[in-house]
XYZ file of C-alpha atoms in Angstrom:
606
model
C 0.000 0.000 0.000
C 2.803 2.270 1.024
C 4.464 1.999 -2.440
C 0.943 2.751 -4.110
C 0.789 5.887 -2.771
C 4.342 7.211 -3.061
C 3.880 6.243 -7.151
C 0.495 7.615 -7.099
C 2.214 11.190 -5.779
C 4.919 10.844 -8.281
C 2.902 10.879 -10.812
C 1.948 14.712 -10.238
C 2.459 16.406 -13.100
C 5.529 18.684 -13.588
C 5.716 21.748 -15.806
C 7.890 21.512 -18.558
C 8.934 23.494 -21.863
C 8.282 21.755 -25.417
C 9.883 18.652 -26.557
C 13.684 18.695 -26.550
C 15.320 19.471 -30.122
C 18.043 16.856 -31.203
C 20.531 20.164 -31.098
C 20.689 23.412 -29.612
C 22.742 25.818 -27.671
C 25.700 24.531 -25.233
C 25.048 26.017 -21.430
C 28.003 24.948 -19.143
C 27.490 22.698 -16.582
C 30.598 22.739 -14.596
C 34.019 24.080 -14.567
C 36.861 23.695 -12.365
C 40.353 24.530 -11.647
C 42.538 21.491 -12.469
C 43.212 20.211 -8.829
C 46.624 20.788 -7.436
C 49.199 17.937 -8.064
C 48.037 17.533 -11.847
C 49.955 18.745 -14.931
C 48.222 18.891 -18.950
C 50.233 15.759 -20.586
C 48.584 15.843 -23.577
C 45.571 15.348 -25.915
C 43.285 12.679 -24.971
C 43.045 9.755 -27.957
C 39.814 10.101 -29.708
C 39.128 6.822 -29.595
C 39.400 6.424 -26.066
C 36.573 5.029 -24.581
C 34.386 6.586 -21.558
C 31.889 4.738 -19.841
C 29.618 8.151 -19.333
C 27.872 8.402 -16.311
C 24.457 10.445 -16.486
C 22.820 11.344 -13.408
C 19.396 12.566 -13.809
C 17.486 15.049 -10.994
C 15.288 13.434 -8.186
C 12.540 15.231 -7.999
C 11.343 13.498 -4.447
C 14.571 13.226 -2.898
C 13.575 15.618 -0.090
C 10.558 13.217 0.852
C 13.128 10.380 1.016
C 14.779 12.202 3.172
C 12.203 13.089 5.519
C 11.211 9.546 5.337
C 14.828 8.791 6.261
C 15.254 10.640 9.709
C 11.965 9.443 10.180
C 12.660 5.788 10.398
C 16.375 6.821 11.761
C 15.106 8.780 15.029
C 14.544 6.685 18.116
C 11.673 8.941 19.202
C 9.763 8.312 16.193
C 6.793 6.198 16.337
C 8.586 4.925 12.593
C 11.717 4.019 13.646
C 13.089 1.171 12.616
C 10.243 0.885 9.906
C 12.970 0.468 6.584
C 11.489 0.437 3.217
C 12.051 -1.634 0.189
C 14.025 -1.490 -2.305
C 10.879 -0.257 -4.821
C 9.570 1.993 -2.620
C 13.568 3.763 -2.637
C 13.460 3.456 -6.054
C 10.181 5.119 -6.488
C 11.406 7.959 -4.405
C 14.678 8.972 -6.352
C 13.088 7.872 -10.053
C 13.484 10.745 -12.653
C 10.620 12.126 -14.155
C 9.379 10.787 -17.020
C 10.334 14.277 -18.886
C 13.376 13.943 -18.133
C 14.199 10.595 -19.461
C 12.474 11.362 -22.799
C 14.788 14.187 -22.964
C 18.169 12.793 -21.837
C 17.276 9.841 -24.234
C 16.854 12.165 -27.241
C 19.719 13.870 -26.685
C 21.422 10.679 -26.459
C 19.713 9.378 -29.966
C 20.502 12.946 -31.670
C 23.767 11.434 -31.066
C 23.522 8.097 -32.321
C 23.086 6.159 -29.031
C 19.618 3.507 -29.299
C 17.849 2.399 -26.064
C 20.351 -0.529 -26.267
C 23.006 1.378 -26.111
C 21.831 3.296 -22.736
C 22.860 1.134 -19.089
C 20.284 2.425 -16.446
C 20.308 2.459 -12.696
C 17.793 0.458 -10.634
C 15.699 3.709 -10.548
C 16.486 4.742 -13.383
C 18.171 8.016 -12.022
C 21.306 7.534 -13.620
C 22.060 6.599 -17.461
C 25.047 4.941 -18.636
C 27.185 4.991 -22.552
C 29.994 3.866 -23.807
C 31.446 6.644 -25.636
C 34.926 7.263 -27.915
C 36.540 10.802 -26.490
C 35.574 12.204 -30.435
C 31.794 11.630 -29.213
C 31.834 12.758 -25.752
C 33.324 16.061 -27.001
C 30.749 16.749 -29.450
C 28.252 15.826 -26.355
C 29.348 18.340 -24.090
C 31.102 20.740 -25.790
C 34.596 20.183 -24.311
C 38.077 19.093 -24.635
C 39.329 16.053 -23.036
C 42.903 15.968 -22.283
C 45.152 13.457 -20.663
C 46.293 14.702 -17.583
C 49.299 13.374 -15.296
C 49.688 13.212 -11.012
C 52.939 14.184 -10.826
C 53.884 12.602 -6.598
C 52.173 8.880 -8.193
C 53.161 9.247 -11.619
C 49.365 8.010 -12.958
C 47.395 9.554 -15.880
C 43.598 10.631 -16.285
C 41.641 11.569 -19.081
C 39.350 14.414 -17.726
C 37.862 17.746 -18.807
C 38.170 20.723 -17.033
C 34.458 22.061 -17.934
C 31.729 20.670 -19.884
C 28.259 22.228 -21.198
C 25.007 20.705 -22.416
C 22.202 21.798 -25.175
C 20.224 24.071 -23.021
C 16.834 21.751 -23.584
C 18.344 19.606 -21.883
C 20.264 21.506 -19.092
C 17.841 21.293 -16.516
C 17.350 17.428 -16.836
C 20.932 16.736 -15.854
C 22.251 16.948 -12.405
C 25.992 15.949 -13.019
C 28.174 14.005 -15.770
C 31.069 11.615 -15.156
C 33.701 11.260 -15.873
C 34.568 14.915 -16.858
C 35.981 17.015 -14.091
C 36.489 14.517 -11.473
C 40.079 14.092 -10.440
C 39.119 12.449 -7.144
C 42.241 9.155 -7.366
C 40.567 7.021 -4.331
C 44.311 5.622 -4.661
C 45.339 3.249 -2.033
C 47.156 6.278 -0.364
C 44.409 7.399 0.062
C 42.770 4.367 1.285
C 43.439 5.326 5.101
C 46.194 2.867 5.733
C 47.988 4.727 8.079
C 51.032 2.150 9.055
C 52.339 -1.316 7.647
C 55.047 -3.155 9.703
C 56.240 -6.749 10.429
C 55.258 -7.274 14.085
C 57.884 -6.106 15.351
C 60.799 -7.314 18.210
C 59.773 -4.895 20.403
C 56.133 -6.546 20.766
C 57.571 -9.824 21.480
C 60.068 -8.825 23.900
C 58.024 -7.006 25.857
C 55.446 -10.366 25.565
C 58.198 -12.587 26.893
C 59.302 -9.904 29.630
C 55.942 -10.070 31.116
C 55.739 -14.019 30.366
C 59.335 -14.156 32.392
C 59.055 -11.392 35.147
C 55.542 -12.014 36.169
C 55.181 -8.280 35.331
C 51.163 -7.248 35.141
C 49.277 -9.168 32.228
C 46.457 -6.872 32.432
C 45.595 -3.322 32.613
C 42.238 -1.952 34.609
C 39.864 -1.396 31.390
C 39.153 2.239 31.919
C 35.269 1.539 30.300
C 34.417 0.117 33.426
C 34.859 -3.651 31.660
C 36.632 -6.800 32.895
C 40.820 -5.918 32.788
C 42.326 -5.648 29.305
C 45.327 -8.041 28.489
C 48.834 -5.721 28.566
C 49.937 -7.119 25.741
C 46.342 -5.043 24.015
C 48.944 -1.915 24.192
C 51.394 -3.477 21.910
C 49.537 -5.555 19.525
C 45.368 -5.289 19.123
C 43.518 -8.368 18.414
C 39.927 -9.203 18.171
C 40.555 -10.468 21.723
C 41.930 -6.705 22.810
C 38.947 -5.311 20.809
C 36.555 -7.060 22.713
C 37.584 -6.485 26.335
C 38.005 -2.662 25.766
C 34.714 -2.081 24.438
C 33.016 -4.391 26.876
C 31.841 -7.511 24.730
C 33.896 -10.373 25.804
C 31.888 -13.512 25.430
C 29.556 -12.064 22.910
C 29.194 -14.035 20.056
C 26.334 -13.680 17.121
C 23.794 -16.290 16.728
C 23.227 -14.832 14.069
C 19.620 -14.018 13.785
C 17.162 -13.871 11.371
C 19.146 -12.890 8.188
C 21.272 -10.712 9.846
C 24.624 -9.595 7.282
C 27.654 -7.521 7.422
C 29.801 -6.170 4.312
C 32.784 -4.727 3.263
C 33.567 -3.069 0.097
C 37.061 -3.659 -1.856
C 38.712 -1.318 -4.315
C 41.777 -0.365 -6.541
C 42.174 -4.433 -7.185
C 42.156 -5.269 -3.739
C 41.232 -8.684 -2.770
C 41.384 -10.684 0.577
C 43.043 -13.757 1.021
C 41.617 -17.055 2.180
C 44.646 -18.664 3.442
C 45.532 -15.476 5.027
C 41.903 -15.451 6.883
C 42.146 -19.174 8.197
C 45.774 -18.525 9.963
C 44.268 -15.019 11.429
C 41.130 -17.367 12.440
C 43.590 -20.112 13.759
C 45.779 -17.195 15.200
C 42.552 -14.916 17.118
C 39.225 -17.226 16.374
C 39.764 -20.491 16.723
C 35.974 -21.197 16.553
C 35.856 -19.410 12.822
C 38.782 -21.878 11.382
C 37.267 -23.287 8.152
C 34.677 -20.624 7.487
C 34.847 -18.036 5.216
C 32.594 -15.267 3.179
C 30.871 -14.400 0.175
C 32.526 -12.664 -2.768
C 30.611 -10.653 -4.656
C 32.654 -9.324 -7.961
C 31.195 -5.629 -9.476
C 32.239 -4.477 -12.673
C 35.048 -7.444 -13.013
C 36.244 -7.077 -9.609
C 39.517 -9.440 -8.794
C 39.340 -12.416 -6.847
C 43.241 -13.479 -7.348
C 44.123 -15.697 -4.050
C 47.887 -16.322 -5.263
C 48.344 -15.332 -1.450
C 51.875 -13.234 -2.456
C 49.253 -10.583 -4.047
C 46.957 -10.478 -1.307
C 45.487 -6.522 -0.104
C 46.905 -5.253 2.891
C 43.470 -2.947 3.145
C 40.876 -5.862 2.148
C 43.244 -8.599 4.384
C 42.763 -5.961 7.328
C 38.429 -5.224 6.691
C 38.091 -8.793 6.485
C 39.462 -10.174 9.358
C 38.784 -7.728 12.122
C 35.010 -7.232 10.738
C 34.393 -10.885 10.315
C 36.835 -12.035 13.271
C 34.344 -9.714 15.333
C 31.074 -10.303 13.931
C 31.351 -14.259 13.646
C 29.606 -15.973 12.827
C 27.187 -13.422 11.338
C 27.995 -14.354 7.545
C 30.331 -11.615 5.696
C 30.031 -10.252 1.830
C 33.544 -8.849 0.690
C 32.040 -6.698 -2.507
C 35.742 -6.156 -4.729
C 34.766 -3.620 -7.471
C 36.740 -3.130 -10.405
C 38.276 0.382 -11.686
C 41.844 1.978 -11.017
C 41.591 5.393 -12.310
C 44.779 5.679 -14.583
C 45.210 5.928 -17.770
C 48.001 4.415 -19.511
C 48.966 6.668 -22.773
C 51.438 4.043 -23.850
C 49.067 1.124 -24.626
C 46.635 2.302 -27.277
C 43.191 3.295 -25.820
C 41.819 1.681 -23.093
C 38.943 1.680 -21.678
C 38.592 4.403 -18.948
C 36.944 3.530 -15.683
C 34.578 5.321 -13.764
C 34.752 6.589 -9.952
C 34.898 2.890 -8.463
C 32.514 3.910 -5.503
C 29.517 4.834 -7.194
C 29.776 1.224 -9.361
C 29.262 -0.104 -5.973
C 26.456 1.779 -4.866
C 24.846 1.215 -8.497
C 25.391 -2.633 -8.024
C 24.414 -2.909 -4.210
C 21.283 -0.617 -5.267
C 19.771 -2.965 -7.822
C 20.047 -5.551 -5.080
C 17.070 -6.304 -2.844
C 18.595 -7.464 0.565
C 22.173 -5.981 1.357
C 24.004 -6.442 4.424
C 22.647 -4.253 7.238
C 26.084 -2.985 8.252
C 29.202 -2.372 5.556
C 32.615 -0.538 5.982
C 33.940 1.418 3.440
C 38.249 1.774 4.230
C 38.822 4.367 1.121
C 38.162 7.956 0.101
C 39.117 10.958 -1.393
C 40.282 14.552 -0.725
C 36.941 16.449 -0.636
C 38.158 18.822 -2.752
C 38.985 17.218 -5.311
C 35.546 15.627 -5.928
C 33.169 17.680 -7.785
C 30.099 19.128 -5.290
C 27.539 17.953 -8.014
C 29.106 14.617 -7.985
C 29.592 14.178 -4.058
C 26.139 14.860 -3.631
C 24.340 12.597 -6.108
C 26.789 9.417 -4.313
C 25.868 10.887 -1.205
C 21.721 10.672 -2.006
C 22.908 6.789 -3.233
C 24.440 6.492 0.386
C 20.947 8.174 1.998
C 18.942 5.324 -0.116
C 20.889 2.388 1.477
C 20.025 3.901 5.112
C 16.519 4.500 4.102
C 16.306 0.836 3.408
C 18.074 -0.133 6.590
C 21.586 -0.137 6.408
C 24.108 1.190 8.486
C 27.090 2.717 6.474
C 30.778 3.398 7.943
C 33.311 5.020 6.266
C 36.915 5.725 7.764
C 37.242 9.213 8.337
C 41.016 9.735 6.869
C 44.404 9.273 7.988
C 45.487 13.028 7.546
C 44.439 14.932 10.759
C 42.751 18.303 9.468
C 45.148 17.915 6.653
C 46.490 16.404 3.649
C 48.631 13.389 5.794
C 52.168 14.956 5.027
C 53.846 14.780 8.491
C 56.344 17.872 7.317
C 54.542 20.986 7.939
C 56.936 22.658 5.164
C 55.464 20.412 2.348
C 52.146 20.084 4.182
C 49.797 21.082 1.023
C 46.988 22.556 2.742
C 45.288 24.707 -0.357
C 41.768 24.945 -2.086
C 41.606 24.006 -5.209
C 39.290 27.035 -6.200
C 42.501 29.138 -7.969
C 42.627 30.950 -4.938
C 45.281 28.678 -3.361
C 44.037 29.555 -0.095
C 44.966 27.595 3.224
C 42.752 25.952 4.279
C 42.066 22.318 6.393
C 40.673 19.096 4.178
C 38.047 17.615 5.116
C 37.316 13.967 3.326
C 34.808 12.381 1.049
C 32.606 10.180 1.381
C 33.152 10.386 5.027
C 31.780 14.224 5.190
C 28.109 12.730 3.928
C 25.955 13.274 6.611
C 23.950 9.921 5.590
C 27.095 7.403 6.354
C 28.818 7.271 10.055
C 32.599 8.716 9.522
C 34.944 6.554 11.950
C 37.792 8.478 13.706
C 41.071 6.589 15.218
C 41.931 5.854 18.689
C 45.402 4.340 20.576
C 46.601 2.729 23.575
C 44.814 2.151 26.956
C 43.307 4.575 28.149
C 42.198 5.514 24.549
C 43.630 8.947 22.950
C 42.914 10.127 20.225
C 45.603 9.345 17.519
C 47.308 12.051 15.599
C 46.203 11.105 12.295
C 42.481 10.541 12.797
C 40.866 12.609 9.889
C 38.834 15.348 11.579
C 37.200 18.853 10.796
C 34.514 20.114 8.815
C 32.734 19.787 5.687
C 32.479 22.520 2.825
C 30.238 21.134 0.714
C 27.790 19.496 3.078
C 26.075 21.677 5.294
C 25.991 20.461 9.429
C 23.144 18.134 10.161
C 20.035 18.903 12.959
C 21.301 15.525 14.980
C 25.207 17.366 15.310
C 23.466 20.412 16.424
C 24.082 20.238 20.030
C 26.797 18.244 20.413
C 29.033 20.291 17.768
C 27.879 23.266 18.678
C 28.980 23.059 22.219
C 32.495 22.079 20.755
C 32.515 24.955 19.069
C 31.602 26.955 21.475
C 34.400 25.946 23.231
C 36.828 26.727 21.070
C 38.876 30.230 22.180
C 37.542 32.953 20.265
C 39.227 32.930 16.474
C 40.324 29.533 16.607
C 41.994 28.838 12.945
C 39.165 30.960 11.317
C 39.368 31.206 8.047
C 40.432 27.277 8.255
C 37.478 25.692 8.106
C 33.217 26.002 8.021
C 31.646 25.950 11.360
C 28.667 25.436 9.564
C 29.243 21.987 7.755
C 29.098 18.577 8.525
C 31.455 17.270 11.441
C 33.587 14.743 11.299
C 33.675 11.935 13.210
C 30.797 11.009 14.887
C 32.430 7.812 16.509
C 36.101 6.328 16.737
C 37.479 3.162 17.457
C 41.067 1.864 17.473
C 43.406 2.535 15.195
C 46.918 1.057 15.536
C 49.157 -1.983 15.429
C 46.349 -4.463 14.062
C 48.236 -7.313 14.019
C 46.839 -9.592 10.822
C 48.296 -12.084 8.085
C 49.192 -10.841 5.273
C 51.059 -13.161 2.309
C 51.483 -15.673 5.248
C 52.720 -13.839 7.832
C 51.387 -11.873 10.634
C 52.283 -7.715 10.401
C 50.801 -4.824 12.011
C 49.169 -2.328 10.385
C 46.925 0.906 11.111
C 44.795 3.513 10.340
C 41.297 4.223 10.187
C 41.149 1.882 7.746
C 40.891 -0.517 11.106
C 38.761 1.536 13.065
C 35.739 1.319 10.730
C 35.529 -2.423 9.596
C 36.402 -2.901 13.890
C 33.953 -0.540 14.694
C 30.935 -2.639 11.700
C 31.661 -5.690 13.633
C 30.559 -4.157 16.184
C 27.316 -2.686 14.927
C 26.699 -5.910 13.169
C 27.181 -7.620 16.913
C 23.507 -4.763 17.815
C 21.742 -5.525 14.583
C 22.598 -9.240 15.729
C 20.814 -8.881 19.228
C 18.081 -6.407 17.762
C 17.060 -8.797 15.139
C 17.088 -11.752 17.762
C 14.777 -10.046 19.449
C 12.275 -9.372 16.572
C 13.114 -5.652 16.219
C 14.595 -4.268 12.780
C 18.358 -3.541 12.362
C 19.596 0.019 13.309
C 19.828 1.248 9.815
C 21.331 4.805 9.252
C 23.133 5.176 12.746
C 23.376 8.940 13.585
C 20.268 10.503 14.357
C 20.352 7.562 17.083
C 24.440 8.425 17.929
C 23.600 11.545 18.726
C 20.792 11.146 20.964
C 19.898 8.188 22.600
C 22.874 6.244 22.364
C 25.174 9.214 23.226
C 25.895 7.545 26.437
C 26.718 4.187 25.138
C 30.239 5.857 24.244
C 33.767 6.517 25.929
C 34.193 9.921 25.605
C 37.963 10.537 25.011
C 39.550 13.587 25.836
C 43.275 13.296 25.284
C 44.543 13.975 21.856
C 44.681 16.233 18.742
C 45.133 16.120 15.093
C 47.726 18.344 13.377
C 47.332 18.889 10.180
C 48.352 22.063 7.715
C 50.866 23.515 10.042
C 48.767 23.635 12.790
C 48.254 21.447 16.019
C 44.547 21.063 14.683
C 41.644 20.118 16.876
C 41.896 18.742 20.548
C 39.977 15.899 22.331
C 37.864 17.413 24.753
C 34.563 16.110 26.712
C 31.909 15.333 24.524
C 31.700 15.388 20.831
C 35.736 16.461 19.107
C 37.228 16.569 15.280
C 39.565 14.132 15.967
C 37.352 10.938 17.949
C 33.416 12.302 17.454
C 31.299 10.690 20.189
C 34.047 8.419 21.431
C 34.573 4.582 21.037
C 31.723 2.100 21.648
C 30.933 0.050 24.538
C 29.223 -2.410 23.690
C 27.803 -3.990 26.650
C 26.097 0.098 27.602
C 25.004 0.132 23.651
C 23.225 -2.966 23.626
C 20.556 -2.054 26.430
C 20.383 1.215 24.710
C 19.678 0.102 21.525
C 16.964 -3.671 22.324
C-alpha cells in the first residue's frame, strides 16, 4: 500500500517546456580549476573510450529524506520501519520528462535504447562513448592529464556544457571534471610493519618477570590483556569495548559487508591462519565474494590486499559468525597513454552503490576503508553518491566510512610540504576535510590508541564545505565549538558543515596475516571495519529479538545512544601547520562521540 501511494504522488504532473530538439545551444554545466598535483600531458586519444555516467534530478529526494530521519530517530513512532528497495526506487526515479529528454539527446547522437545502461531507478544513465563523441556531447576538450607525486594519468575535462533543452534534466556528468584518485594512499592505511621485536620482547618480559598481564579497562569492563597496548587483536577489541563472550547467533538474516577497491582482494589462506591465530571457533569458514564491474578475486596469497586482508578479518573475526560479503569492485583510475586506448573507468565507488542498489537485501552494516580529498571531488558529484548512500540507510543499512588518515590535513607529516590549499585558484589555506566520510547519511569513523584511549594524531577530523551540518550534530558540535577560544583557525574551516567523526574506534598496530605472515598495520582503515563488527554484533541482538536492524546510525548516535560511548579527551590532530583540533569532553574533530561500549550500547539500543 505504502508503495501505491508514493507512485500515485509521483505521478503529479511537472511543468515543462516543449519537446527537446536533437541540437541546440551549449550552457556549461561545470568548470573547475585542475586540482593541485596535476599537470596537462597531452591530448586525450579520440578513440578512447568513456563509460559516461548520467545522473538525472530526483525530484522526491527531499521526501526520502524526511522519510529517512523518520525511520532513523529513536523517538519516532517509525523508527526502525525500513522500506524496500521499490519503494527507494520510487522515491529517487526521474521524471518521465526527463528521461524522454536525456534519451533524445542521447539518440541525436547516435546512441539507441540498447546502447543506454540504467540504474535500478532509473536516475542515472550509462554509454559507452569514444573521447571524439563525448566532445561533441558536451562541448569540451578532453585531455590526458598526469599526477605528478604517483606518476598516474587521467583523461578528464576541465568544464563541460550541455544543449540548453536539456540543461535542466541533468544533475551531473562523469567522468569529466572529477580528479578524485581514491588511490590506495588514500585508502586510510595509516602504518604497515612486520610485528615487530619490540612486541615480542616485551610479551616474553611479562611471560618471564611475572610483570602485570592486564591493565584496569578504563570503560568500566573486565581488565584488558597488557599485551592489548602493543599488539590489538579481536581479543583486545573485545575487552576494551566491553563484549567479551559475545558471540552472534546470528539471527534472522542478519549480514555484514565490506567493500574492496583499486584491485584489492582478501586472502583465504591469510583469513584461516588469522582465524587459527585470534578465532579459533571461525577456522574453516569463510565469506561471500561478490565481484562488481570485473572485480579481482586473485588468491595467489603473495598478491593479497593489505586494506581488504585488514576489513576482512577484524570485521568478520568480530562479527562471527554473522555471515560476511567482501564486494571487490573493479576500476583503477589511470590511464596508460602508452598502450593504445583503453577503456577508462569510472569513480569505483559509485559502481558499488549502483550494483548494491539494484540488489534487494544488502548487508545491514558495511565498511567502506577508502576515500578521497573532498576537494577534489566535484560538489555535483559528491552529492548525487551521497543521495545513493541516503537510499541504502533509508532501506536499513548502516554505512561506515573511515574518516582519513590526515588529521585536518592532507597526511604529510612535514609541515613545510604540508599542502593545505583549495583548489578554487585561490590557493588559499585551508584544512581538508574527506569524502565520502563528510556525507551526513554514512557514520565517519575516527582513530583511537593505547589504553586509556587517545585520540591518535592522524584521525581525519574537521569540517565539511560542501555538506552543510546536520540537525542531529546540532548540540553536540555546537557546544564544541563553542568551546573553542575565540578565532580559533578561522578562516580554516566552516563551522557550519558537517562534522567529522561522529564515533572512533582503534586505530593502531592491528596485528593480521598478510602473504602468510602476521604484520601490524593501522589507520582508520581498522577503526571502521572494527567498529561494523561491532554494529553488526547490535543488529545481531536487535534482530534476535524481533526488532529491525539500526539502519542509518546517527540521528540515534547523537541522541539516545550518546551515552553508550567513551568519551575521550586526550589527543589532537595536526594537520596544515597547525596542532589542529583537541579531544575534549563530549563530541571532538579528531574521535566524534568516542569509542563504543558495547555492553552500555546494547541495552540502549533492544
Amino acid at each position: 500500500m505504502r508503495l501505491v501511494l508514493l507512485l500515485t504522488a509521483l505521478a503529479a504532473p511537472f511543468a515543462f517546456a516543449t519537446p527537446a530538439s536533437s541540437c541546440g545551444e551549449h550552457k556549461l554545466k561545470e568548470r573547475i580549476v585542475p586540482p593541485r598535483g596535476w599537470t596537462l600531458h597531452g591530448p586525450a586519444p579520440a578513440d578512447h573510450i568513456i563509460r559516461l555516467r548520467i545522473g538525472l534530478p530526483q525530484p522526491n529526494f527531499p521526501e526520502l529524506e524526511r522519510h529517512l530521519y523518520a525511520v532513523s530517530d529513536p523517538d519516532s513512532e517509525r523508527y526502525g520501519q525500513h522500506f524496500s528497495k521499490e519503494e527507494v526506487d520510487a522515491l529517487v526515479a526521474p521524471h518521465p520528462e526527463s528521461v524522454s529528454r536525456v534519451d533524445s539527446w542521447l539518440a541525436s547522437h547516435g546512441f539507441n535504447a540498447e546502447d543506454i545502461e540504467r540504474s535500478s531507478a532509473g536516475d542515472w544513465a550509462t554509454v559507452r562513448v569514444p573521447v571524439r563523441v563525448a566532445e561533441k556531447m558536451l562541448n569540451t576538450k578532453y585531455s590526458v592529464w598526469k599526477h605528478a607525486a604517483s606518476g598516474d594519468y587521467l583523461v578528464r575535462t576541465t568544464s563541460y556544457s550541455v544543449p540548453e533543452e536539456v540543461h535542466s534534466h541533468i544533475d551531473v556528468i562523469q567522468p569529466t571534471t572529477m580528479f578524485g584518485r581514491f588511490k590506495a594512499s588514500k585508502s586510510t592505511v595509516h602504518s604497515f610493519e612486520p610485528e615487530s621485536a619490540a612486541a615480542a620482547v616485551l610479551k616474553n618480559a611479562v611471560v618471564s618477570t611475572g610483570a602485570a598481564r592486564t591493565i584496569d579497562n578504563p570503560n568500566g569492563g573486565p581488565p584488558v590483556d597488557a599485551s592489548c597496548n602493543t599488539t590489538i587483536t579481536v581479543n583486545c577489541l573485545k575487552q576494551l569495548y566491553n563484549a567479551v563472550g559475545v558471540t552472534a547467533k546470528p539471527a534472522k538474516g542478519n549480514q555484514i559487508g565490506l567493500t574492496g577497491y583499486l584491485e584489492q582482494f582478501a586472502n583465504e589462506a591469510d583469513l584461516q591462519q588469522f582465524y587459527a591465530d585470534q578465532v579459533p571457533a571461525a577456522l574453516n569458514t569463510s565469506f561471500k565474494f561478490i565481484s562488481v564491474k570485473g572485480g579481482l578475486n586473485d588468491q595467489n596469497i603473495s598478491e593479497a590486499g593489505a586494506e581488504a586482508n585488514l576489513d576482512v578479518q577484524f570485521a568478520f573475526g568480530i562479527s562471527f559468525p554473522t555471515p560476511g560479503t567482501f564486494y571487490s569492485t573493479a576500476g583503477r583510475p589511470p590511464f596508460i597513454p602508452d598502450v593504445g586506448t583503453p577503456t577508462d573507468t569510472n569513480e569505483p565507488y559509485t559502481d558499488w552503490l549502483d550494483f548494491v542498489l539494484s540488489h534487494p537485501n544488502p548487508p545491514q552494516s558495511i565498511s567502506t576503508s577508502y576515500g578521497d580529498d573532498e576537494q577534489t571531488v566535484p560538489r555535483d558529484f559528491a552529492v548525487r553518491a551521497c543521495k545513493g548512500f541516503a537510499q541504502l540507510g533509508l532501506r536499513g543499512v548502516s554505512l561506515m566510512f573511515s574518516s582519513g588518515d590526515g588529521g585536518v590535513g592532507d597526511g604529510d607529516p612535514d609541515p613545510a610540504t604540508q599542502q593545505c590549499f583549495t583548489n578554487d585558484g585561490r590557493n588559499a589555506t585551508r584544512f581538508i576535510p574527506g569524502f565520502p566520510a563528510s556525507c551526513p547519511f554514512v557514520t565517519a569513523v575516527g582513530g583511537t590508541t593505547r589504553i586509556p584511549e587517545f585520540g591518535i594524531g592522524f584521525s581525519g577530523g574537521g569540517f565539511s564545505d560542501y555538506f552543510s551540518r546536520p540537525s542531529y550534530q546540532n548540540k553536540a558540535v555546537g557546544k564544541f565549538l563553542a568551546g573553542l577560544p575565540k578565532g580559533t583557525y578561522k578562516g580554516l574551516f566552516n563551522p557550519r558543515g558537517r562534522a567529522i567523526p561522529d564515533v572512533s574506534a582503534q586505530s593502531n598496530r592491528f596485528r593480521i596475516f598478510l602473504s602468510g605472515r602476521p604484520v601490524l598495520i593501522g589507520g582508520t582503515s581498522a577503526s571502521s571495519p572494527a567498529f561494523a563488527g561491532f554494529v553488526a554484533l547490535l543488529n545481531d541482538v536487535r534482530l534476535a529479538k524481533g526488532k529491525k536492524p539500526l539502519g542509518f546510525l546517527n540521528p540515534l548516535l547523537y541522541s539516545k545512544a550518546v551515552s553508550g560511548f567513551n568519551d575521550i579527551t586526550t589527543g589532537n590532530n595536526p594537520g596544515c601547520g597547525t596542532p589542529g583540533f583537541n579531544a575534549t569532553k563530549g563530541w571532538d574533530a579528531i574521535t566524534g562521540l568516542g569509542t563504543p561500549n558495547f555492553g552500555k550500547l546494547v541495552k540502549l539500543v533492544t
